[in-house]
PDB file of C-alpha atoms in Angstrom:
ATOM      1  CA  SER A1263     -43.729 -36.120  21.172  1.00 57.00           C
ATOM      2  CA  LEU A1264     -45.588 -34.970  18.081  1.00 72.00           C
ATOM      3  CA  LEU A1265     -42.391 -34.778  16.167  1.00 80.00           C
ATOM      4  CA  ARG A1266     -40.127 -37.479  15.031  1.00 84.00           C
ATOM      5  CA  LEU A1267     -37.306 -37.996  12.449  1.00 84.00           C
ATOM      6  CA  LYS A1268     -38.635 -40.179   9.552  1.00 88.00           C
ATOM      7  CA  ASP A1269     -36.913 -41.475   6.265  1.00 87.00           C
ATOM      8  CA  LEU A1270     -39.106 -40.781   3.305  1.00 84.00           C
ATOM      9  CA  GLU A1271     -38.727 -41.603  -0.373  1.00 86.00           C
ATOM     10  CA  VAL A1272     -37.991 -38.529  -2.591  1.00 86.00           C
ATOM     11  CA  ALA A1273     -40.792 -37.909  -4.889  1.00 88.00           C
ATOM     12  CA  LYS A1274     -40.349 -38.465  -8.594  1.00 92.00           C
ATOM     13  CA  LEU A1275     -39.334 -35.346 -10.422  1.00 94.00           C
ATOM     14  CA  GLY A1276     -42.216 -33.874 -12.517  1.00 94.00           C
ATOM     15  CA  ASP A1277     -41.727 -31.507 -15.563  1.00 96.00           C
ATOM     16  CA  SER A1278     -42.389 -28.504 -13.514  1.00 95.00           C
ATOM     17  CA  ASP A1279     -40.534 -29.788 -10.357  1.00 96.00           C
ATOM     18  CA  VAL A1280     -37.363 -28.934  -8.781  1.00 97.00           C
ATOM     19  CA  HIS A1281     -35.311 -31.434  -6.681  1.00 96.00           C
ATOM     20  CA  VAL A1282     -33.610 -29.489  -3.768  1.00 97.00           C
ATOM     21  CA  LYS A1283     -31.024 -30.372  -1.197  1.00 96.00           C
ATOM     22  CA  MET A1284     -31.953 -28.380   1.955  1.00 96.00           C
ATOM     23  CA  LEU A1285     -28.758 -26.806   3.637  1.00 96.00           C
ATOM     24  CA  ALA A1286     -30.209 -24.932   6.693  1.00 96.00           C
ATOM     25  CA  ALA A1287     -33.567 -24.198   8.191  1.00 95.00           C
ATOM     26  CA  PRO A1288     -34.396 -22.197  11.243  1.00 95.00           C
ATOM     27  CA  ILE A1289     -37.041 -22.918  14.114  1.00 93.00           C
ATOM     28  CA  ASN A1290     -39.333 -19.908  14.350  1.00 90.00           C
ATOM     29  CA  PRO A1291     -42.043 -19.082  16.751  1.00 87.00           C
ATOM     30  CA  ALA A1292     -44.623 -19.621  13.929  1.00 87.00           C
ATOM     31  CA  ASP A1293     -43.306 -23.091  13.310  1.00 89.00           C
ATOM     32  CA  ILE A1294     -43.900 -24.010  16.909  1.00 89.00           C
ATOM     33  CA  ASN A1295     -47.403 -22.366  16.770  1.00 86.00           C
ATOM     34  CA  MET A1296     -48.166 -24.419  13.623  1.00 86.00           C
ATOM     35  CA  ILE A1297     -47.244 -27.644  15.327  1.00 85.00           C
ATOM     36  CA  GLN A1298     -49.271 -26.633  18.396  1.00 85.00           C
ATOM     37  CA  GLY A1299     -52.290 -26.109  16.185  1.00 84.00           C
ATOM     38  CA  THR A1300     -52.477 -22.389  17.259  1.00 84.00           C
ATOM     39  CA  TYR A1301     -51.427 -20.603  14.028  1.00 85.00           C
ATOM     40  CA  ALA A1302     -53.760 -19.430  11.269  1.00 83.00           C
ATOM     41  CA  ILE A1303     -52.396 -21.828   8.737  1.00 82.00           C
ATOM     42  CA  LEU A1304     -52.342 -25.610   9.598  1.00 80.00           C
ATOM     43  CA  SER A1305     -50.796 -28.202   7.333  1.00 80.00           C
ATOM     44  CA  PRO A1306     -52.740 -31.370   6.646  1.00 81.00           C
ATOM     45  CA  LEU A1307     -51.152 -34.015   8.783  1.00 77.00           C
ATOM     46  CA  PRO A1308     -48.753 -35.801   8.543  1.00 82.00           C
ATOM     47  CA  ALA A1309     -46.659 -32.911   7.685  1.00 85.00           C
ATOM     48  CA  VAL A1310     -43.099 -31.764   7.565  1.00 90.00           C
ATOM     49  CA  GLY A1311     -42.373 -28.848   9.910  1.00 90.00           C
ATOM     50  CA  GLY A1312     -40.613 -25.581   9.034  1.00 92.00           C
ATOM     51  CA  ASN A1313     -41.608 -22.604   6.995  1.00 92.00           C
ATOM     52  CA  GLU A1314     -38.237 -21.095   6.208  1.00 94.00           C
ATOM     53  CA  GLY A1315     -34.897 -22.240   5.057  1.00 96.00           C
ATOM     54  CA  VAL A1316     -32.441 -22.412   2.118  1.00 97.00           C
ATOM     55  CA  GLY A1317     -31.534 -25.229  -0.289  1.00 97.00           C
ATOM     56  CA  GLU A1318     -29.423 -25.997  -3.399  1.00 97.00           C
ATOM     57  CA  VAL A1319     -31.149 -27.082  -6.484  1.00 97.00           C
ATOM     58  CA  LEU A1320     -29.911 -30.606  -7.610  1.00 97.00           C
ATOM     59  CA  GLU A1321     -32.064 -31.251 -10.597  1.00 96.00           C
ATOM     60  CA  VAL A1322     -34.956 -29.550 -12.446  1.00 96.00           C
ATOM     61  CA  GLY A1323     -37.862 -30.849 -14.571  1.00 96.00           C
ATOM     62  CA  ARG A1324     -37.632 -30.031 -18.290  1.00 96.00           C
ATOM     63  CA  ARG A1325     -40.298 -27.345 -18.194  1.00 97.00           C
ATOM     64  CA  VAL A1326     -38.555 -25.434 -15.443  1.00 97.00           C
ATOM     65  CA  ALA A1327     -37.179 -22.096 -16.667  1.00 95.00           C
ATOM     66  CA  SER A1328     -36.241 -19.950 -13.739  1.00 94.00           C
ATOM     67  CA  LEU A1329     -33.865 -22.248 -11.904  1.00 97.00           C
ATOM     68  CA  LYS A1330     -30.849 -24.535 -12.722  1.00 96.00           C
ATOM     69  CA  PRO A1331     -28.770 -26.967 -10.803  1.00 97.00           C
ATOM     70  CA  GLY A1332     -26.481 -25.225  -8.260  1.00 97.00           C
ATOM     71  CA  ASP A1333     -28.843 -22.397  -7.659  1.00 97.00           C
ATOM     72  CA  ARG A1334     -29.811 -21.357  -4.120  1.00 98.00           C
ATOM     73  CA  VAL A1335     -33.429 -21.263  -3.259  1.00 97.00           C
ATOM     74  CA  ILE A1336     -35.753 -20.329  -0.402  1.00 96.00           C
ATOM     75  CA  PRO A1337     -39.490 -21.017  -0.017  1.00 94.00           C
ATOM     76  CA  ALA A1338     -41.788 -18.448  -1.905  1.00 91.00           C
ATOM     77  CA  GLY A1339     -44.526 -18.804   0.776  1.00 87.00           C
ATOM     78  CA  ALA A1340     -45.243 -20.570   3.976  1.00 85.00           C
ATOM     79  CA  GLY A1341     -45.904 -24.299   4.727  1.00 86.00           C
ATOM     80  CA  LEU A1342     -43.130 -25.697   2.387  1.00 89.00           C
ATOM     81  CA  GLY A1343     -41.875 -28.071   5.368  1.00 91.00           C
ATOM     82  CA  THR A1344     -38.188 -27.157   5.299  1.00 94.00           C
ATOM     83  CA  TRP A1345     -37.057 -29.505   8.092  1.00 94.00           C
ATOM     84  CA  ARG A1346     -35.922 -32.101   5.827  1.00 93.00           C
ATOM     85  CA  THR A1347     -32.758 -33.035   3.951  1.00 94.00           C
ATOM     86  CA  GLN A1348     -34.225 -33.158   0.411  1.00 95.00           C
ATOM     87  CA  GLY A1349     -37.480 -32.435  -1.226  1.00 94.00           C
ATOM     88  CA  VAL A1350     -39.054 -32.150  -4.632  1.00 95.00           C
ATOM     89  CA  PHE A1351     -41.267 -28.922  -5.071  1.00 95.00           C
ATOM     90  CA  PRO A1352     -43.124 -27.211  -7.917  1.00 96.00           C
ATOM     91  CA  GLU A1353     -41.086 -24.413  -9.372  1.00 96.00           C
ATOM     92  CA  GLU A1354     -43.641 -21.650  -8.233  1.00 94.00           C
ATOM     93  CA  MET A1355     -43.037 -22.632  -4.582  1.00 94.00           C
ATOM     94  CA  LEU A1356     -39.292 -21.541  -4.662  1.00 95.00           C
ATOM     95  CA  LEU A1357     -37.520 -18.230  -5.038  1.00 94.00           C
ATOM     96  CA  LYS A1358     -33.868 -18.060  -6.296  1.00 95.00           C
ATOM     97  CA  VAL A1359     -31.488 -16.055  -3.975  1.00 96.00           C
ATOM     98  CA  PRO A1360     -28.003 -15.007  -4.801  1.00 95.00           C
ATOM     99  CA  SER A1361     -25.316 -17.528  -4.077  1.00 94.00           C
ATOM    100  CA  ASP A1362     -22.935 -14.971  -2.537  1.00 94.00           C
ATOM    101  CA  ILE A1363     -25.229 -14.402   0.530  1.00 95.00           C
ATOM    102  CA  PRO A1364     -24.039 -16.398   3.403  1.00 95.00           C
ATOM    103  CA  VAL A1365     -25.946 -19.565   4.151  1.00 96.00           C
ATOM    104  CA  LEU A1366     -27.517 -18.470   7.448  1.00 95.00           C
ATOM    105  CA  CYS A1367     -28.679 -15.226   6.125  1.00 95.00           C
ATOM    106  CA  ALA A1368     -30.239 -16.800   3.333  1.00 96.00           C
ATOM    107  CA  ALA A1369     -31.769 -19.429   5.680  1.00 95.00           C
ATOM    108  CA  THR A1370     -33.410 -16.611   7.713  1.00 95.00           C
ATOM    109  CA  LEU A1371     -34.142 -14.328   4.858  1.00 94.00           C
ATOM    110  CA  SER A1372     -37.735 -14.842   3.819  1.00 91.00           C
ATOM    111  CA  VAL A1373     -39.632 -14.168   7.288  1.00 93.00           C
ATOM    112  CA  ASN A1374     -37.794 -11.955   9.748  1.00 95.00           C
ATOM    113  CA  PRO A1375     -35.891  -9.427   7.534  1.00 96.00           C
ATOM    114  CA  CYS A1376     -38.787  -9.072   5.101  1.00 96.00           C
ATOM    115  CA  THR A1377     -41.300  -8.453   7.983  1.00 97.00           C
ATOM    116  CA  ALA A1378     -39.023  -5.773   9.413  1.00 98.00           C
ATOM    117  CA  TYR A1379     -38.438  -4.267   5.862  1.00 98.00           C
ATOM    118  CA  ARG A1380     -42.319  -4.068   5.135  1.00 98.00           C
ATOM    119  CA  MET A1381     -43.372  -2.685   8.573  1.00 98.00           C
ATOM    120  CA  LEU A1382     -40.747  -0.048   8.250  1.00 98.00           C
ATOM    121  CA  ALA A1383     -41.919   0.870   4.711  1.00 97.00           C
ATOM    122  CA  ASP A1384     -45.627   0.224   4.700  1.00 98.00           C
ATOM    123  CA  PHE A1385     -47.319   2.178   7.633  1.00 98.00           C
ATOM    124  CA  GLU A1386     -45.510   5.492   8.091  1.00 98.00           C
ATOM    125  CA  THR A1387     -43.458   7.634   5.741  1.00 97.00           C
ATOM    126  CA  LEU A1388     -40.253   7.624   7.734  1.00 97.00           C
ATOM    127  CA  ALA A1389     -37.276  10.073   6.862  1.00 97.00           C
ATOM    128  CA  PRO A1390     -33.783  10.003   8.165  1.00 97.00           C
ATOM    129  CA  GLY A1391     -33.676  11.273  11.809  1.00 97.00           C
ATOM    130  CA  ASP A1392     -37.243  10.014  12.596  1.00 98.00           C
ATOM    131  CA  SER A1393     -37.453   7.260  15.287  1.00 98.00           C
ATOM    132  CA  VAL A1394     -39.356   3.899  15.734  1.00 98.00           C
ATOM    133  CA  ILE A1395     -39.939   2.117  18.996  1.00 98.00           C
ATOM    134  CA  GLN A1396     -40.259  -1.755  19.386  1.00 98.00           C
ATOM    135  CA  ASN A1397     -40.555  -4.266  21.837  1.00 97.00           C
ATOM    136  CA  ALA A1398     -39.094  -7.812  21.903  1.00 95.00           C
ATOM    137  CA  ALA A1399     -36.044  -5.978  20.211  1.00 96.00           C
ATOM    138  CA  ASN A1400     -33.876  -9.051  20.655  1.00 94.00           C
ATOM    139  CA  SER A1401     -36.021 -11.297  18.498  1.00 93.00           C
ATOM    140  CA  GLY A1402     -35.186 -11.979  14.803  1.00 93.00           C
ATOM    141  CA  VAL A1403     -37.438  -9.303  13.644  1.00 96.00           C
ATOM    142  CA  GLY A1404     -36.253  -6.856  16.261  1.00 97.00           C
ATOM    143  CA  GLN A1405     -32.561  -7.375  15.234  1.00 96.00           C
ATOM    144  CA  ALA A1406     -33.609  -6.873  11.585  1.00 97.00           C
ATOM    145  CA  VAL A1407     -35.476  -3.765  12.484  1.00 98.00           C
ATOM    146  CA  ILE A1408     -32.396  -2.248  14.193  1.00 98.00           C
ATOM    147  CA  GLN A1409     -30.068  -2.847  11.239  1.00 98.00           C
ATOM    148  CA  ILE A1410     -32.543  -1.804   8.377  1.00 98.00           C
ATOM    149  CA  ALA A1411     -33.504   1.321  10.271  1.00 98.00           C
ATOM    150  CA  LYS A1412     -29.963   2.186  10.948  1.00 98.00           C
ATOM    151  CA  ALA A1413     -29.041   1.768   7.214  1.00 98.00           C
ATOM    152  CA  SER A1414     -31.906   4.235   6.465  1.00 97.00           C
ATOM    153  CA  GLY A1415     -30.844   6.862   9.141  1.00 98.00           C
ATOM    154  CA  ILE A1416     -33.830   6.046  11.251  1.00 98.00           C
ATOM    155  CA  LYS A1417     -33.426   6.097  15.145  1.00 98.00           C
ATOM    156  CA  THR A1418     -34.617   2.948  17.128  1.00 98.00           C
ATOM    157  CA  ILE A1419     -35.791   2.708  20.659  1.00 98.00           C
ATOM    158  CA  ASN A1420     -35.660  -0.960  21.567  1.00 98.00           C
ATOM    159  CA  VAL A1421     -37.432  -2.432  24.430  1.00 98.00           C
ATOM    160  CA  VAL A1422     -36.457  -5.835  26.122  1.00 96.00           C
ATOM    161  CA  ARG A1423     -37.459  -7.581  29.183  1.00 95.00           C
ATOM    162  CA  ASP A1424     -35.225  -7.452  32.168  1.00 94.00           C
ATOM    163  CA  ARG A1425     -33.017 -10.515  32.398  1.00 92.00           C
ATOM    164  CA  PRO A1426     -29.821 -11.832  34.218  1.00 90.00           C
ATOM    165  CA  ASP A1427     -27.518 -10.947  31.318  1.00 90.00           C
ATOM    166  CA  LEU A1428     -29.087  -7.592  30.540  1.00 95.00           C
ATOM    167  CA  PRO A1429     -25.713  -5.600  29.981  1.00 96.00           C
ATOM    168  CA  LYS A1430     -24.602  -8.184  27.468  1.00 95.00           C
ATOM    169  CA  LEU A1431     -27.742  -7.936  25.500  1.00 95.00           C
ATOM    170  CA  VAL A1432     -27.698  -4.306  25.535  1.00 97.00           C
ATOM    171  CA  GLU A1433     -24.153  -4.327  24.142  1.00 97.00           C
ATOM    172  CA  ARG A1434     -25.036  -6.599  21.397  1.00 96.00           C
ATOM    173  CA  LEU A1435     -28.117  -4.545  20.293  1.00 97.00           C
ATOM    174  CA  MET A1436     -25.963  -1.422  20.329  1.00 98.00           C
ATOM    175  CA  ALA A1437     -23.390  -3.232  18.163  1.00 97.00           C
ATOM    176  CA  LEU A1438     -26.235  -3.815  15.688  1.00 97.00           C
ATOM    177  CA  GLY A1439     -26.915  -0.150  15.628  1.00 98.00           C
ATOM    178  CA  ALA A1440     -29.471   0.327  18.128  1.00 98.00           C
ATOM    179  CA  ASP A1441     -29.789   4.021  19.405  1.00 97.00           C
ATOM    180  CA  HIS A1442     -31.430   3.219  22.651  1.00 97.00           C
ATOM    181  CA  VAL A1443     -32.187  -0.001  24.780  1.00 97.00           C
ATOM    182  CA  VAL A1444     -34.605   0.182  27.565  1.00 97.00           C
ATOM    183  CA  THR A1445     -36.364  -2.415  29.696  1.00 97.00           C
ATOM    184  CA  GLU A1446     -40.178  -2.615  29.914  1.00 95.00           C
ATOM    185  CA  GLU A1447     -39.957  -1.153  33.484  1.00 95.00           C
ATOM    186  CA  MET A1448     -37.982   1.891  32.144  1.00 95.00           C
ATOM    187  CA  LEU A1449     -40.826   2.799  29.824  1.00 94.00           C
ATOM    188  CA  ARG A1450     -42.875   3.853  32.897  1.00 93.00           C
ATOM    189  CA  LYS A1451     -40.087   5.949  34.348  1.00 95.00           C
ATOM    190  CA  PRO A1452     -39.812   9.816  33.933  1.00 93.00           C
ATOM    191  CA  GLU A1453     -36.095   9.347  32.627  1.00 92.00           C
ATOM    192  CA  MET A1454     -37.763   8.306  29.246  1.00 95.00           C
ATOM    193  CA  LYS A1455     -38.222  12.167  28.668  1.00 94.00           C
ATOM    194  CA  ASP A1456     -34.312  12.287  28.482  1.00 95.00           C
ATOM    195  CA  ILE A1457     -34.233  10.163  25.460  1.00 95.00           C
ATOM    196  CA  PHE A1458     -36.590  12.530  23.580  1.00 95.00           C
ATOM    197  CA  LYS A1459     -34.223  15.425  24.150  1.00 95.00           C
ATOM    198  CA  SER A1460     -31.989  14.052  21.386  1.00 92.00           C
ATOM    199  CA  ILE A1461     -34.323  12.213  19.133  1.00 95.00           C
ATOM    200  CA  PRO A1462     -37.990  12.832  18.062  1.00 97.00           C
ATOM    201  CA  LYS A1463     -40.890  10.931  19.612  1.00 97.00           C
ATOM    202  CA  PRO A1464     -41.497   7.879  17.388  1.00 98.00           C
ATOM    203  CA  ARG A1465     -44.307   7.863  14.807  1.00 97.00           C
ATOM    204  CA  LEU A1466     -44.202   4.126  14.572  1.00 98.00           C
ATOM    205  CA  ALA A1467     -44.309   1.317  17.247  1.00 98.00           C
ATOM    206  CA  LEU A1468     -43.712  -2.438  16.405  1.00 98.00           C
ATOM    207  CA  ASN A1469     -45.388  -4.747  18.684  1.00 98.00           C
ATOM    208  CA  CYS A1470     -44.864  -8.561  18.965  1.00 96.00           C
ATOM    209  CA  VAL A1471     -45.602  -8.858  22.669  1.00 96.00           C
ATOM    210  CA  GLY A1472     -49.078  -7.327  23.654  1.00 94.00           C
ATOM    211  CA  GLY A1473     -50.465  -6.764  27.105  1.00 94.00           C
ATOM    212  CA  LYS A1474     -48.960  -4.134  29.310  1.00 94.00           C
ATOM    213  CA  SER A1475     -45.798  -3.862  27.132  1.00 94.00           C
ATOM    214  CA  THR A1476     -47.779  -2.396  24.204  1.00 96.00           C
ATOM    215  CA  THR A1477     -49.782  -0.043  26.453  1.00 96.00           C
ATOM    216  CA  ASP A1478     -46.513   1.379  27.975  1.00 96.00           C
ATOM    217  CA  MET A1479     -44.855   1.710  24.496  1.00 96.00           C
ATOM    218  CA  LEU A1480     -47.798   3.619  22.899  1.00 95.00           C
ATOM    219  CA  ARG A1481     -47.542   6.283  25.506  1.00 95.00           C
ATOM    220  CA  HIS A1482     -44.452   7.509  23.844  1.00 97.00           C
ATOM    221  CA  LEU A1483     -45.841   7.776  20.322  1.00 97.00           C
ATOM    222  CA  GLN A1484     -46.377  11.118  18.506  1.00 97.00           C
ATOM    223  CA  PRO A1485     -50.079  11.941  17.869  1.00 97.00           C
ATOM    224  CA  LYS A1486     -51.395  10.249  14.876  1.00 98.00           C
ATOM    225  CA  GLY A1487     -48.846   7.489  15.329  1.00 98.00           C
ATOM    226  CA  THR A1488     -49.323   3.986  14.371  1.00 98.00           C
ATOM    227  CA  VAL A1489     -48.877   0.744  16.325  1.00 98.00           C
ATOM    228  CA  VAL A1490     -48.313  -2.318  14.089  1.00 98.00           C
ATOM    229  CA  THR A1491     -48.790  -5.591  15.794  1.00 98.00           C
ATOM    230  CA  TYR A1492     -47.171  -8.589  14.226  1.00 97.00           C
ATOM    231  CA  GLY A1493     -47.018 -11.125  17.117  1.00 94.00           C
ATOM    232  CA  GLY A1494     -48.338 -11.790  20.623  1.00 92.00           C
ATOM    233  CA  MET A1495     -45.608 -13.304  22.794  1.00 90.00           C
ATOM    234  CA  ALA A1496     -47.388 -12.310  25.896  1.00 91.00           C
ATOM    235  CA  LYS A1497     -50.653 -14.055  24.868  1.00 90.00           C
ATOM    236  CA  GLN A1498     -52.534 -11.003  26.173  1.00 95.00           C
ATOM    237  CA  PRO A1499     -54.525  -8.713  24.186  1.00 95.00           C
ATOM    238  CA  VAL A1500     -53.486  -5.303  23.119  1.00 96.00           C
ATOM    239  CA  MET A1501     -55.020  -2.584  25.427  1.00 94.00           C
ATOM    240  CA  VAL A1502     -55.308   0.981  24.527  1.00 95.00           C
ATOM    241  CA  PRO A1503     -56.413   3.852  26.796  1.00 95.00           C
ATOM    242  CA  VAL A1504     -59.583   5.528  25.291  1.00 96.00           C
ATOM    243  CA  SER A1505     -57.760   8.831  25.741  1.00 96.00           C
ATOM    244  CA  ALA A1506     -55.026   7.648  23.220  1.00 96.00           C
ATOM    245  CA  PHE A1507     -57.604   7.230  20.554  1.00 95.00           C
ATOM    246  CA  ILE A1508     -59.425  10.380  21.220  1.00 97.00           C
ATOM    247  CA  PHE A1509     -56.903  13.002  21.923  1.00 96.00           C
ATOM    248  CA  ARG A1510     -53.909  11.470  20.139  1.00 96.00           C
ATOM    249  CA  ASP A1511     -55.798   9.741  17.332  1.00 97.00           C
ATOM    250  CA  LEU A1512     -53.372   6.705  17.356  1.00 97.00           C
ATOM    251  CA  ARG A1513     -53.933   4.008  14.755  1.00 97.00           C
ATOM    252  CA  LEU A1514     -53.741   0.292  15.316  1.00 97.00           C
ATOM    253  CA  ARG A1515     -52.712  -1.962  12.516  1.00 98.00           C
ATOM    254  CA  GLY A1516     -51.670  -5.600  12.156  1.00 98.00           C
ATOM    255  CA  PHE A1517     -49.074  -7.153   9.875  1.00 98.00           C
ATOM    256  CA  TRP A1518     -48.632 -10.855   8.807  1.00 96.00           C
ATOM    257  CA  MET A1519     -45.896 -11.443   6.157  1.00 94.00           C
ATOM    258  CA  THR A1520     -47.789 -14.561   4.846  1.00 92.00           C
ATOM    259  CA  GLN A1521     -50.739 -12.295   4.018  1.00 95.00           C
ATOM    260  CA  TRP A1522     -48.510  -9.714   2.449  1.00 96.00           C
ATOM    261  CA  ARG A1523     -47.097 -12.474   0.082  1.00 93.00           C
ATOM    262  CA  LYS A1524     -50.664 -13.687  -0.831  1.00 93.00           C
ATOM    263  CA  ASP A1525     -51.848 -10.123  -1.561  1.00 95.00           C
ATOM    264  CA  HIS A1526     -48.831  -9.450  -3.762  1.00 94.00           C
ATOM    265  CA  ALA A1527     -48.638 -12.719  -5.501  1.00 90.00           C
ATOM    266  CA  GLN A1528     -49.155 -10.961  -8.935  1.00 92.00           C
ATOM    267  CA  ASP A1529     -46.700  -8.149  -7.888  1.00 94.00           C
ATOM    268  CA  GLN A1530     -43.411  -9.766  -8.991  1.00 90.00           C
ATOM    269  CA  GLU A1531     -41.738  -6.409  -9.115  1.00 94.00           C
ATOM    270  CA  GLY A1532     -42.632  -5.429  -5.411  1.00 94.00           C
ATOM    271  CA  LEU A1533     -41.297  -8.906  -4.345  1.00 93.00           C
ATOM    272  CA  ALA A1534     -38.070  -8.512  -6.455  1.00 93.00           C
ATOM    273  CA  SER A1535     -37.383  -5.017  -5.204  1.00 96.00           C
ATOM    274  CA  MET A1536     -37.910  -5.965  -1.490  1.00 96.00           C
ATOM    275  CA  MET A1537     -35.465  -9.150  -2.018  1.00 96.00           C
ATOM    276  CA  ASP A1538     -32.987  -6.961  -3.790  1.00 95.00           C
ATOM    277  CA  ALA A1539     -33.039  -4.337  -1.135  1.00 97.00           C
ATOM    278  CA  VAL A1540     -32.672  -6.917   1.694  1.00 97.00           C
ATOM    279  CA  CYS A1541     -29.930  -8.785  -0.159  1.00 97.00           C
ATOM    280  CA  GLN A1542     -27.976  -5.535  -0.826  1.00 96.00           C
ATOM    281  CA  LEU A1543     -28.009  -4.710   2.799  1.00 97.00           C
ATOM    282  CA  ILE A1544     -26.521  -8.194   3.581  1.00 97.00           C
ATOM    283  CA  ARG A1545     -23.822  -7.720   0.911  1.00 96.00           C
ATOM    284  CA  ARG A1546     -22.879  -4.465   2.354  1.00 96.00           C
ATOM    285  CA  GLY A1547     -22.598  -5.960   5.743  1.00 96.00           C
ATOM    286  CA  GLN A1548     -25.391  -3.749   7.097  1.00 97.00           C
ATOM    287  CA  LEU A1549     -27.880  -6.646   7.771  1.00 97.00           C
ATOM    288  CA  THR A1550     -26.545  -9.793   9.483  1.00 95.00           C
ATOM    289  CA  ALA A1551     -28.216 -13.244  10.271  1.00 93.00           C
ATOM    290  CA  PRO A1552     -29.692 -13.170  13.771  1.00 91.00           C
ATOM    291  CA  ALA A1553     -27.781 -14.669  16.524  1.00 86.00           C
ATOM    292  CA  CYS A1554     -27.870 -18.350  15.851  1.00 91.00           C
ATOM    293  CA  THR A1555     -27.039 -21.673  17.327  1.00 92.00           C
ATOM    294  CA  GLU A1556     -26.355 -24.340  14.555  1.00 94.00           C
ATOM    295  CA  VAL A1557     -27.802 -27.802  15.414  1.00 94.00           C
ATOM    296  CA  PRO A1558     -27.577 -31.005  13.246  1.00 92.00           C
ATOM    297  CA  LEU A1559     -30.876 -32.345  12.322  1.00 89.00           C
ATOM    298  CA  GLN A1560     -30.710 -35.489  14.475  1.00 90.00           C
ATOM    299  CA  ASP A1561     -30.463 -33.195  17.556  1.00 91.00           C
ATOM    300  CA  TYR A1562     -33.811 -31.483  16.497  1.00 88.00           C
ATOM    301  CA  LYS A1563     -35.391 -32.316  19.962  1.00 90.00           C
ATOM    302  CA  ALA A1564     -32.689 -30.337  21.847  1.00 90.00           C
ATOM    303  CA  ALA A1565     -33.037 -27.551  19.302  1.00 92.00           C
ATOM    304  CA  LEU A1566     -36.987 -27.358  19.662  1.00 90.00           C
ATOM    305  CA  GLU A1567     -36.487 -27.255  23.476  1.00 90.00           C
ATOM    306  CA  ALA A1568     -33.984 -24.617  23.265  1.00 90.00           C
ATOM    307  CA  SER A1569     -36.198 -22.382  21.022  1.00 89.00           C
ATOM    308  CA  MET A1570     -39.040 -22.342  23.682  1.00 85.00           C
ATOM    309  CA  LYS A1571     -36.977 -21.455  26.593  1.00 84.00           C
ATOM    310  CA  PRO A1572     -37.410 -18.013  27.999  1.00 78.00           C
ATOM    311  CA  PHE A1573     -35.146 -15.204  27.254  1.00 75.00           C
ATOM    312  CA  THR A1574     -33.491 -16.882  24.304  1.00 72.00           C
ATOM    313  CA  SER A1575     -31.668 -14.459  22.066  1.00 70.00           C
ATOM    314  CA  SER A1576     -30.225 -17.123  19.788  1.00 86.00           C
ATOM    315  CA  LYS A1577     -32.164 -18.689  16.903  1.00 91.00           C
ATOM    316  CA  GLN A1578     -31.947 -22.413  16.515  1.00 94.00           C
ATOM    317  CA  ILE A1579     -30.816 -23.453  13.046  1.00 95.00           C
ATOM    318  CA  LEU A1580     -31.229 -26.946  11.856  1.00 94.00           C
ATOM    319  CA  LEU A1581     -28.234 -28.057   9.618  1.00 94.00           C
ATOM    320  CA  LEU A1582     -29.372 -30.394   6.916  1.00 91.00           C
TER     321      LEU A1582
END
């Protein structure tokens, strides 16, 4: 195993440092990819895993102005190494989050809901009544897309893989506010026309699968629509019929939250307005944490295994 539990000394607190007691940290697909060495950012080894999570400030260095003991914090970027009980980090690597946000929401705030928020906002100008289509709709991002879209009056068509407990999953996504849930097989059936009697064809498709799933999804897009790819669970390329480019002028774009944060490092206002919007949705009960399984840190091996099982609809969260 590449991973093991180790006791480390907590580093000395520098003037611009913050001593944080970690509370909870999820296991995301990108964390696994980083460990496997297949991700675009790789930490110099040995490293602490985990890119996301929430902690409580215990102590701050004398030059730290934005944080005080008792504040809740999340990572400002990727690569913090959140799978630990405590850590000392430079102030600029942390973002303060409101303390009235539930711990599991805060622990899963910086990646999935922000990704969903940006993809719904940045590629097409969507108005209430418009629709979007997405695959892997039961993923953390998928669940956030459903809820954020619903809060904005945008309809969602949600594609999931067929599975043994399909009716239960459909029911769960509908309860989150999904308008339609279809299997990948149904995308190819003529009955898809019935859906578009009551809602317009989507202008935006969100893809984190690739391969056939994407090709089938983009058939239903409006002319000049946009496909945004933010993941590739099927490990297959995105294939687009030439006719879709020529006769329907579809656009293909990519999105990576880590890059967005880098590009907007100087745009404090943009970051703050996104975090505010997402926290407001959480406070109003319009955005919940994804379905989670809470696991104590010492059971991390079981949690990692569970996170890599097929058809998981529950995110493993390490309790620290």
